[in-house]
Short mmCIF file of C-alpha atoms in Angstrom, two decimals:
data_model
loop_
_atom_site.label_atom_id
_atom_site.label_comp_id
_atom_site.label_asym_id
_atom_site.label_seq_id
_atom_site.Cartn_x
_atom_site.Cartn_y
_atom_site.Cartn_z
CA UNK A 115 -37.05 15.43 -110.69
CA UNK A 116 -36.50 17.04 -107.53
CA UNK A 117 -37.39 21.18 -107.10
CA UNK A 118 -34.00 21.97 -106.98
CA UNK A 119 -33.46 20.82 -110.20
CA UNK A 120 -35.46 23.27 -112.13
CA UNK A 121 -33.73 26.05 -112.42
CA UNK A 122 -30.93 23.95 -113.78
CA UNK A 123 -33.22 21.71 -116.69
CA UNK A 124 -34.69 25.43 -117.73
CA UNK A 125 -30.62 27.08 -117.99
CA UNK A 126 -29.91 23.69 -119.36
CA UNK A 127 -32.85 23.91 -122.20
CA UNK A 128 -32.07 27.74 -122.76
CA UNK A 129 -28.19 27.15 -123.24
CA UNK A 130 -28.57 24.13 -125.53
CA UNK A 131 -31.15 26.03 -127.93
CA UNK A 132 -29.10 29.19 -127.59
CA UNK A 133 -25.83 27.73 -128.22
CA UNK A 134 -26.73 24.61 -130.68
CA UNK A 135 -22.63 22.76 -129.66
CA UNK A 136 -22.50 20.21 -131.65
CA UNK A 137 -25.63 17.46 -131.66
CA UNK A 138 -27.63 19.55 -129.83
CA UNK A 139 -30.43 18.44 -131.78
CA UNK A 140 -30.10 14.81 -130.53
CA UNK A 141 -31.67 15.32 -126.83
CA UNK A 142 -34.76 17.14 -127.81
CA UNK A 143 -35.62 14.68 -130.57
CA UNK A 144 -34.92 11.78 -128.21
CA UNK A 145 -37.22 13.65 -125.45
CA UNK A 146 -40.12 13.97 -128.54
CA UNK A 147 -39.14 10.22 -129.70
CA UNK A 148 -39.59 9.00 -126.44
CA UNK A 149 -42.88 10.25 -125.51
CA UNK A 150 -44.88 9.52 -128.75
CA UNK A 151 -45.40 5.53 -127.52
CA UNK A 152 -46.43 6.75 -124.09
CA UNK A 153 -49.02 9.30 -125.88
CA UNK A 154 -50.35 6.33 -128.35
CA UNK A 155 -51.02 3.88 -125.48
CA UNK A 156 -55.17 3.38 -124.51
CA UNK A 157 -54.42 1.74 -121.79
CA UNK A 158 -53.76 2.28 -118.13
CA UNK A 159 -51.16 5.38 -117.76
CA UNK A 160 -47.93 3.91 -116.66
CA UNK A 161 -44.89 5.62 -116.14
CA UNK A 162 -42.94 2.90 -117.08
CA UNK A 163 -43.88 3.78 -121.10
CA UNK A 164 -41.94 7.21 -120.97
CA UNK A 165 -39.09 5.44 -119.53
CA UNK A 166 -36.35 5.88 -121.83
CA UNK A 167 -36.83 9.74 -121.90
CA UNK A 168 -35.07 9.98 -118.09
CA UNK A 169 -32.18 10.82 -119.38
CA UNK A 170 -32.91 13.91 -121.62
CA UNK A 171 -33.78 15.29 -118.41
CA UNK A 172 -30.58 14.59 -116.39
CA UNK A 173 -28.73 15.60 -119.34
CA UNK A 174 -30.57 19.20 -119.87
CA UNK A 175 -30.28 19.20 -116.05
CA UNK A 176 -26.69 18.39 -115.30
CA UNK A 177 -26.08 20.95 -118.70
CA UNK A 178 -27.64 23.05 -117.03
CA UNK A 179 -25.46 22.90 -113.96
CA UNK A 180 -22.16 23.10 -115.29
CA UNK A 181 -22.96 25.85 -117.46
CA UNK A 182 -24.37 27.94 -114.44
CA UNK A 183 -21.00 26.99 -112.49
CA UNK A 184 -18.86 27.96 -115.41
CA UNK A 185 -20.60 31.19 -115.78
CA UNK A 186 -19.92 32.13 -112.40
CA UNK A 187 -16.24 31.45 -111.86
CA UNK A 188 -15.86 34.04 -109.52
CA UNK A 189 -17.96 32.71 -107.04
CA UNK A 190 -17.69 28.86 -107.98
CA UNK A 191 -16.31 27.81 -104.14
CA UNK A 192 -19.65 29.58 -102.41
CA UNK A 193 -22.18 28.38 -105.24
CA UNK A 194 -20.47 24.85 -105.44
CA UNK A 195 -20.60 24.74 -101.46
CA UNK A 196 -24.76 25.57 -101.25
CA UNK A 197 -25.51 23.30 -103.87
CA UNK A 198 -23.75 20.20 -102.04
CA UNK A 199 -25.64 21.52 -99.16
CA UNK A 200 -28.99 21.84 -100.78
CA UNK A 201 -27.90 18.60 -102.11
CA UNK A 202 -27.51 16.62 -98.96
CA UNK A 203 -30.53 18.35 -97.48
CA UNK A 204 -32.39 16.57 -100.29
CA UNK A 205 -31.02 13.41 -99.80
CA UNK A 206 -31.82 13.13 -96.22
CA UNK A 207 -34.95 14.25 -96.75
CA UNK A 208 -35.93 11.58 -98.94
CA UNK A 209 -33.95 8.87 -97.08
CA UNK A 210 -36.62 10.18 -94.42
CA UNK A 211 -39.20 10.23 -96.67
CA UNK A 212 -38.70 6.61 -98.08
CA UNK A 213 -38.09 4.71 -95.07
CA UNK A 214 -40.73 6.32 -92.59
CA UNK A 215 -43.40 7.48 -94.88
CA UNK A 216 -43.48 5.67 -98.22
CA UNK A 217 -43.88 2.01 -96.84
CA UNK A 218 -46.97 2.84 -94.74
CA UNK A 219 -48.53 5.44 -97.98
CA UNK A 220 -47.60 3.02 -100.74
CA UNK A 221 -47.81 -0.02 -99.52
CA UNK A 222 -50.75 -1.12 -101.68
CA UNK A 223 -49.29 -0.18 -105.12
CA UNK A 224 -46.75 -2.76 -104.53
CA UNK A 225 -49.36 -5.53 -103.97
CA UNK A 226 -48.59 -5.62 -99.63
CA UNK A 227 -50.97 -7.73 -98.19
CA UNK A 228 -51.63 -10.66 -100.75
CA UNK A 229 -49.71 -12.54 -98.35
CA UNK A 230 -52.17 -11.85 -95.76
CA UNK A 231 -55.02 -12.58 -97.63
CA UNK A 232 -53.74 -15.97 -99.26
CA UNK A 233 -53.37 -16.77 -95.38
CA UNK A 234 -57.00 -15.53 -94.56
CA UNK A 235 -58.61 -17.85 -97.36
CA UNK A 236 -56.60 -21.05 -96.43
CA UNK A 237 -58.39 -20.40 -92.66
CA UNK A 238 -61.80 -19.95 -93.69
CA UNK A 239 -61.77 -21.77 -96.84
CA UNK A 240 -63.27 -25.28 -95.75
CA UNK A 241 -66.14 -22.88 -94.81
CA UNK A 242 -67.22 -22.02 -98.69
CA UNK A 243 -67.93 -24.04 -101.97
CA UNK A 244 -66.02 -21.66 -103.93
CA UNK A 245 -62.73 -19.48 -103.82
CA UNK A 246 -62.65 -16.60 -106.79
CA UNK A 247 -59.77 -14.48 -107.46
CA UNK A 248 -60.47 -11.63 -109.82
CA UNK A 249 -58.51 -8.71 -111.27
CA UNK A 250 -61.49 -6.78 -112.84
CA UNK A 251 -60.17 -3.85 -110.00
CA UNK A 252 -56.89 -3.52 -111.05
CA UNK A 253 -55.55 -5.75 -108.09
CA UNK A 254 -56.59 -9.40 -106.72
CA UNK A 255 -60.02 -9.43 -104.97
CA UNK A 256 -61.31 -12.35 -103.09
CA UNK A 257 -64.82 -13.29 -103.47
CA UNK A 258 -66.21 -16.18 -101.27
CA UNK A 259 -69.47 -18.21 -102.27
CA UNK A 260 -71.43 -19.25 -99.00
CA UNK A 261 -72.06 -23.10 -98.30
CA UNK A 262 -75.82 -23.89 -99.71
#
């Protein structure tokens, strides 16, 4: 969710509790549904696990949204005109965001670099008796046994 979209998921939440249209129900029980796995799980937090709850949130948010712009006829043309705006803003700023900054930050929590270090061990390899490869730290780490 982007900061922008706040103020729209909370109108969003308040209009579908206030107003209860038709299965209004539905999208906070899927929200609840949807995070009880995630909350069970003992293992590593992923954010894969929660998932299939994205779209309560777009939902409440784009609810949210429309009933704000429908509330405010009269000035629909100026409101609709700064949200594209703030809209756009957004978007370049993480088109920015993702193709200067997030390669560089992030680059090792999308494995970069194994590559590199496969290529490493094949040079120096003849140089060692024995070639490990664990995971015990969550990614692949090398460990080289000297020649006795």
């Amino acid at each position: 969710m982007y900061l922008w979209d706040i103020p729209f998921f909370i109108i969003g939440i308040f209009f579908l509790i206030k107003r209860k249209e038709g299965y209004w129900w539905f999208i906070p029980l899927w929200l609840i549904l949807g995070i009880i796995p995630a909350a069970t799980a003992r293992e590593t937090p992923h954010a894969l696990r929660i998932e299939t709850t994205l779209p309560t949130f777009q939902i409440l948010t784009a609810y949210g949204f429309v009933t704000l712009i429908l509330a405010l006829k009269r000035y629909k043309t100026i409101l609709v005109s700064v949200l594209l705006l703030l809209l756009f803003g957004n978007f370049i700023y993480f088109y920015h965001d993702y193709f200067a900054h997030y390669p560089s930050e992030f680059s090792g929590e999308w494995q970069y670099g194994y590559k590199q270090s496969i290529d490493y061990v094949k040079q120096v390899g003849s140089r060692y008796d024995q070639i490990q490869v664990t995971s015990a730290f969550g990614e692949a780490l090398y460990l080289l046994s000297f020649l006795h």
